[in-house]
Coordinates of C-alpha atoms and ligand atoms in Angstrom, one line a residue:
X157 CA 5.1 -5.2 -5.5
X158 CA 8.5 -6.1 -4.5
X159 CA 9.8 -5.0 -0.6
X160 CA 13.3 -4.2 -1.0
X161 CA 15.3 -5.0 2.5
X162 CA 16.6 -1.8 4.2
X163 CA 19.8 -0.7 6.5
X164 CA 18.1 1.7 8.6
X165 CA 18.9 4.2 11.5
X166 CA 17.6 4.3 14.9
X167 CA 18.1 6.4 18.1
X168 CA 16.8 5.1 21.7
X169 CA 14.4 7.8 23.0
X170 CA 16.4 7.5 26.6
X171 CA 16.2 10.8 27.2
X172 CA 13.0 11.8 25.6
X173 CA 11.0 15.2 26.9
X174 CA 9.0 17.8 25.9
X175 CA 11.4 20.9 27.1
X176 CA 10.8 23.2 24.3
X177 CA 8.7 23.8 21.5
X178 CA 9.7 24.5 17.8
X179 CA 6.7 22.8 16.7
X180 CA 3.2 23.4 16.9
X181 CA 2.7 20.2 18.7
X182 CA 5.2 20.4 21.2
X183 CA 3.9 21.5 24.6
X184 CA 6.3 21.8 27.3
X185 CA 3.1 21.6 29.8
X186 CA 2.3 18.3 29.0
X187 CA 3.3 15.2 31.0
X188 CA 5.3 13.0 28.9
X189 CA 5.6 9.3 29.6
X190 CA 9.8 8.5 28.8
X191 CA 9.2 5.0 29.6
X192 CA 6.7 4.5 27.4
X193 CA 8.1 6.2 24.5
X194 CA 10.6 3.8 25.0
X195 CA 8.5 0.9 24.4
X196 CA 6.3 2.2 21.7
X197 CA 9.8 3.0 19.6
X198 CA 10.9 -1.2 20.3
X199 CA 8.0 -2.0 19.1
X200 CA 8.9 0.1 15.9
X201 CA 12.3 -1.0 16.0
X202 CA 10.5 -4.8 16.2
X203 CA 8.6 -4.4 13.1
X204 CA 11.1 -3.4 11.6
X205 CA 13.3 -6.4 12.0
X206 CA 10.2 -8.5 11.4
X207 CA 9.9 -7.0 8.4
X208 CA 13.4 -8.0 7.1
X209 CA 15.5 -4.3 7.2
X210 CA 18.5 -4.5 9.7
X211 CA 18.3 -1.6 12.3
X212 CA 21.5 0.0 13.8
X213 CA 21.5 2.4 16.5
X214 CA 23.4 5.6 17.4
X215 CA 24.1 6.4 21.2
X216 CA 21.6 9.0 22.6
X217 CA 23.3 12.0 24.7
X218 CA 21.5 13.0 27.3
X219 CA 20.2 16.7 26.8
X220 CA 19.2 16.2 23.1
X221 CA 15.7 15.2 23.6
X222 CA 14.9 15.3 19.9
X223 CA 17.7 12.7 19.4
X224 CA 15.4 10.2 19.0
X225 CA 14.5 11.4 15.6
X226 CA 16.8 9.8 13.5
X227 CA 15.5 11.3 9.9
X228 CA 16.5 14.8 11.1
X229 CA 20.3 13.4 11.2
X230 CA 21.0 13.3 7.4
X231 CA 20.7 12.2 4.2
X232 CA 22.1 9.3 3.3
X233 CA 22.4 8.1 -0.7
X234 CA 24.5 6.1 -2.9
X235 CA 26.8 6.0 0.3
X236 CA 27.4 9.7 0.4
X237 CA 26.1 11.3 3.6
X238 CA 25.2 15.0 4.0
X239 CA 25.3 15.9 7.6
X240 CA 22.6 18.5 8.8
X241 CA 22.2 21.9 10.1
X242 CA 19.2 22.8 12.3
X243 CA 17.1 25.7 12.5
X244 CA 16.9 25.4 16.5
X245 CA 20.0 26.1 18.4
X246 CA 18.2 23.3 20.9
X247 CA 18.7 20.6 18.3
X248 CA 21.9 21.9 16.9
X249 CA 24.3 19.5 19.1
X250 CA 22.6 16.3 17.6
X251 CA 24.2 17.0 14.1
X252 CA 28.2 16.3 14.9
X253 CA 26.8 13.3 16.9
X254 CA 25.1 12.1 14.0
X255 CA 28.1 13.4 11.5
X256 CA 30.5 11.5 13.5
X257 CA 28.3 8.0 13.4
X258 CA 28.5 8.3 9.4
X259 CA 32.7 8.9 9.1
X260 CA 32.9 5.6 11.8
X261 CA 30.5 3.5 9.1
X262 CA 32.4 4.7 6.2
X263 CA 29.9 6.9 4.5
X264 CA 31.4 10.0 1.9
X265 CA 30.9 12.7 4.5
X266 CA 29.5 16.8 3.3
X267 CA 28.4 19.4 5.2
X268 CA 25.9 21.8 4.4
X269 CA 25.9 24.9 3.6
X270 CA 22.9 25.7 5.0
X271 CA 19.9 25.0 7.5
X272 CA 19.0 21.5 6.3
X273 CA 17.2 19.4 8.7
X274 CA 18.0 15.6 6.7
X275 CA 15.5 13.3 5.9
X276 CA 12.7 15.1 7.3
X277 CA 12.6 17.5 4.7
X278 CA 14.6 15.2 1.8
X279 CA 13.0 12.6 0.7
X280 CA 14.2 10.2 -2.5
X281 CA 11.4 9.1 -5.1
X282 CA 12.3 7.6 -7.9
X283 CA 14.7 9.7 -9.6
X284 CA 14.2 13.1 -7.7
X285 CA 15.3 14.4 -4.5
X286 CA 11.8 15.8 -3.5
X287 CA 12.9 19.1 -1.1
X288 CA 11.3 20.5 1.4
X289 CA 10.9 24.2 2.9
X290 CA 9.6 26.8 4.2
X291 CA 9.7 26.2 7.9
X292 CA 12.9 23.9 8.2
X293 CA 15.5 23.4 5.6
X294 CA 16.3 26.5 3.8
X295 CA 15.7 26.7 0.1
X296 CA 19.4 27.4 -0.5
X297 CA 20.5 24.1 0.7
X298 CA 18.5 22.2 -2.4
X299 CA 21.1 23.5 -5.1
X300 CA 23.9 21.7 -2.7
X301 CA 22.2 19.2 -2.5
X302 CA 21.6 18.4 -6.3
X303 CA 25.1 19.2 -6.3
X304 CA 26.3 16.7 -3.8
X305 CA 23.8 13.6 -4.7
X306 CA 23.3 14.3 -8.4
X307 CA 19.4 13.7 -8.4
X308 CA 17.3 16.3 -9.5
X309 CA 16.0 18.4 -6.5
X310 CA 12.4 19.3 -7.0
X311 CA 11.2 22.2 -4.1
X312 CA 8.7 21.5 -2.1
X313 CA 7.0 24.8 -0.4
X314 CA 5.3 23.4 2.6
X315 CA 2.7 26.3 3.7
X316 CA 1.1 24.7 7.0
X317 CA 3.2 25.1 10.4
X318 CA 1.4 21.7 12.2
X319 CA 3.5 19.9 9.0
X320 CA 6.6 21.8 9.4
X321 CA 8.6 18.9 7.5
X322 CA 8.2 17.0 4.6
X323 CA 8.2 14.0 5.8
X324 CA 5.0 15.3 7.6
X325 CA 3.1 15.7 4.7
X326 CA 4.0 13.2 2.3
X327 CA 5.2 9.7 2.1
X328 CA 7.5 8.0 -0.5
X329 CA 5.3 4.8 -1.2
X330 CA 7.7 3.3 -4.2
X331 CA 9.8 4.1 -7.0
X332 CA 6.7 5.6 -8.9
X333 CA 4.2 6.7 -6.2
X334 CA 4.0 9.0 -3.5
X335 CA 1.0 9.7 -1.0
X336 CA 0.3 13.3 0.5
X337 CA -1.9 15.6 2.2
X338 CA -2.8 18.3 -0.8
X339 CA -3.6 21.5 1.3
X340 CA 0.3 21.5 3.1
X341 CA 1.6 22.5 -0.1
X342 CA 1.7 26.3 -2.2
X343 CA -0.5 25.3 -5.1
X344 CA 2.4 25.6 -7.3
X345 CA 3.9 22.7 -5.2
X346 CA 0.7 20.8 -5.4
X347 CA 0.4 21.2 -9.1
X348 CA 4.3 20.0 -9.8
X349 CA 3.3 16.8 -7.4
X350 CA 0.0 16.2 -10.1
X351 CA 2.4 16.3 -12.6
X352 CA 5.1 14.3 -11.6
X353 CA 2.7 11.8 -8.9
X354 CA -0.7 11.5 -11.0
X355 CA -1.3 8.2 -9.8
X356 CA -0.8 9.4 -6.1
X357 CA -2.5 8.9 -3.0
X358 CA -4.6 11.7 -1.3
X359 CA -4.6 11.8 2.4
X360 CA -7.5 13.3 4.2
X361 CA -6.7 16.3 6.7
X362 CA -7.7 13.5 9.7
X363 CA -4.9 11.4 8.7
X364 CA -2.4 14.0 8.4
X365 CA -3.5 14.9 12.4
X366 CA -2.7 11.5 13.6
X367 CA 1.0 11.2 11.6
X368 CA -0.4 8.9 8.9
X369 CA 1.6 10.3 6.1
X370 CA 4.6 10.1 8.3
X371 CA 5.5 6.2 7.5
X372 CA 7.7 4.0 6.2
X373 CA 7.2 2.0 2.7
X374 CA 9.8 -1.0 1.5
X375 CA 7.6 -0.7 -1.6
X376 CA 5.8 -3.2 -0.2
X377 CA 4.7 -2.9 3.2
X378 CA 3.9 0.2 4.7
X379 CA 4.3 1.1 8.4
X380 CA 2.4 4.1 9.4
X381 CA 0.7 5.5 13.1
X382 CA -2.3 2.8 13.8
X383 CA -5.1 6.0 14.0
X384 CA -4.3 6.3 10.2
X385 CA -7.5 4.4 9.6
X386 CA -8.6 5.9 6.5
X387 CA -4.9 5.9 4.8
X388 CA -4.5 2.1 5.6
X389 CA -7.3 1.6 3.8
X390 CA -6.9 3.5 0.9
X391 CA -2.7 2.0 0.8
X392 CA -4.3 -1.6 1.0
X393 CA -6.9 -1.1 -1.3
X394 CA -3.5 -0.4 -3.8
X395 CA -2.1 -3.5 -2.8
X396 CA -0.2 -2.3 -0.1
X397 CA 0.2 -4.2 3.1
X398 CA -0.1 -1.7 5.7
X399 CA 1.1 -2.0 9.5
X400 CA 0.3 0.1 12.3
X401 CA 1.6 1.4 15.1
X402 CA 1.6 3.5 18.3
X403 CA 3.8 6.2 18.7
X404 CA 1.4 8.7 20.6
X405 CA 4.5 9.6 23.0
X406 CA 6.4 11.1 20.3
X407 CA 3.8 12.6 18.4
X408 CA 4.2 15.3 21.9
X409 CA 7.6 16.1 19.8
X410 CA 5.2 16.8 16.5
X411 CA 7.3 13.0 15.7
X412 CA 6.0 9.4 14.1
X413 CA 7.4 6.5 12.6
X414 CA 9.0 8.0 10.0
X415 CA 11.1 10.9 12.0
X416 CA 12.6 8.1 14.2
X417 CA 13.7 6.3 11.3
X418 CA 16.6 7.4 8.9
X419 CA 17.4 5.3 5.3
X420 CA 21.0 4.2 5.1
X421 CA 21.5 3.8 1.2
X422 CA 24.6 2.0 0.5
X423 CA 26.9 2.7 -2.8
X424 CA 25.3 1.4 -6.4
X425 CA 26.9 -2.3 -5.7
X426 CA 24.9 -2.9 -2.7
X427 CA 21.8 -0.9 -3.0
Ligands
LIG749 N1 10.5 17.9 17.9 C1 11.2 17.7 16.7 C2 11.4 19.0 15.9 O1 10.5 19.8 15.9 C3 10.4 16.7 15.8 C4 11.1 16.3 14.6 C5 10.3 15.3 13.8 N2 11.1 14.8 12.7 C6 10.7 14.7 11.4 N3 11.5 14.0 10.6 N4 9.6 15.2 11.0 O2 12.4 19.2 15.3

């Protein structure tokens, strides 16, 4: 299997809290440890870099505690990026900080039309925009995008709150393969990812709990939350090389590797 090298996007969880919750995880009660989620996302940012990708980083704002989850900023393909529009008025001032870091880089710049929360719910595999909804992103937003990016948008009806996003639920391995957790789909959803995945990876319930399915594949190496235990094994045993890591900090957001990291595809020339 081939790792491709990836331009990714990052945000410093500087001013990281649980103030609110719009996720079944999120507990404003709990004591969070900032400083801590600060070094658990270098050490994401690390393996990245060890890994080859190049990480750039947009400036957190103070009041946007969610910030630090970069995936929710966009969607970013074949240099075109689609800015977001969040369901929670708490995370709606991260999208024209996020819009305004793709016009600086020189990204294609749309808007949407709709609640569409980025990355967390679109995910690229292959040659289909795999869509999420049914908590976040609204279903209306998938036509625009097909429209904008010119993939074929294939909806994804997520049907369990804990995995609000898609990102949550299912991971983009490689260009052919996909890995997800069965039961957060409408079985129609789960039947169109037998037809289209039958090679796919099953997660177990336990690994969904921990954020497993929430990682990070360069079609080669796969970062994912260390507790995973069960879907490293069943990633290597593909020929994966998995690497773990601790984000328990953000997973008080309902957040993992994954939701702090966004892709930055260039245009067809530099891919
Ligand atoms: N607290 C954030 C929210 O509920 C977490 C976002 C996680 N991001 C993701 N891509 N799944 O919106």
């Amino acid at each position: 299997m081939d790792a491709t090298s990836q331009r990714l996007l990052m945000c410093r969880p500087t001013y990281f809290a649980v103030d609110y919750a719009i996720n079944p995880w999120m507990d404003p009660t709990t004591p969070v440890d900032a400083a801590l989620a600060v070094r658990q996302w270098e050490q994401l940012r690390q393996t990245y870099r060890d890994l080859g990708h190049t990480v750039e980083e947009i400036t957190p704002v103070p009041g946007l505690p969610d910030m630090v989850f970069a995936a929710n900023g966009g969607t970013v393909i074949d240099g075109k990026a689609m800015a977001v529009q969040f369901r929670d008025p708490q995370r709606a001032d991260e999208a024209p900080a996020y819009r305004a870091w793709f016009e600086a880089a020189g990204f294609e710049m749309y808007d949407p039309k709709h609640v569409n929360e980025g990355e967390g719910d679109i995910l690229l595999a292959g040659d289909h925009l795999l869509a999420g909804t049914g908590f976040r992103t609204a279903h209306a937003s998938h036509a625009q995008l097909q429209e904008v990016f010119g993939y074929p948008v294939i909806t994804m009806q997520l049907v369990d709150p804990r995995f609000y996003h898609l990102d949550t639920a299912l991971t983009v391995l490689d260009e052919r393969t996909v890995a997800y957790l069965p039961e957060a789909f409408s079985p129609g959803s789960q039947a169109v990812l037998r037809r289209l995945f039958p090679d796919a990876v099953h997660a177990t319930m336990a690994d969904a709990e921990v954020f497993g399915l929430n990682a990070v594949s360069d079609g080669r190496h796969v970062v994912l939350p260390v507790q995973a235990t069960d879907l490293a094994a069943k990633l290597r045993d593909r020929g994966y090389q998995t690497i773990g890591v601790d984000l328990s900090e953000l997973l008080k957001a309902g957040g993992g590797p994954k939701c702090c990291t966004l892709r930055l595809r260039q245009g067809k020339a530099s891919k």
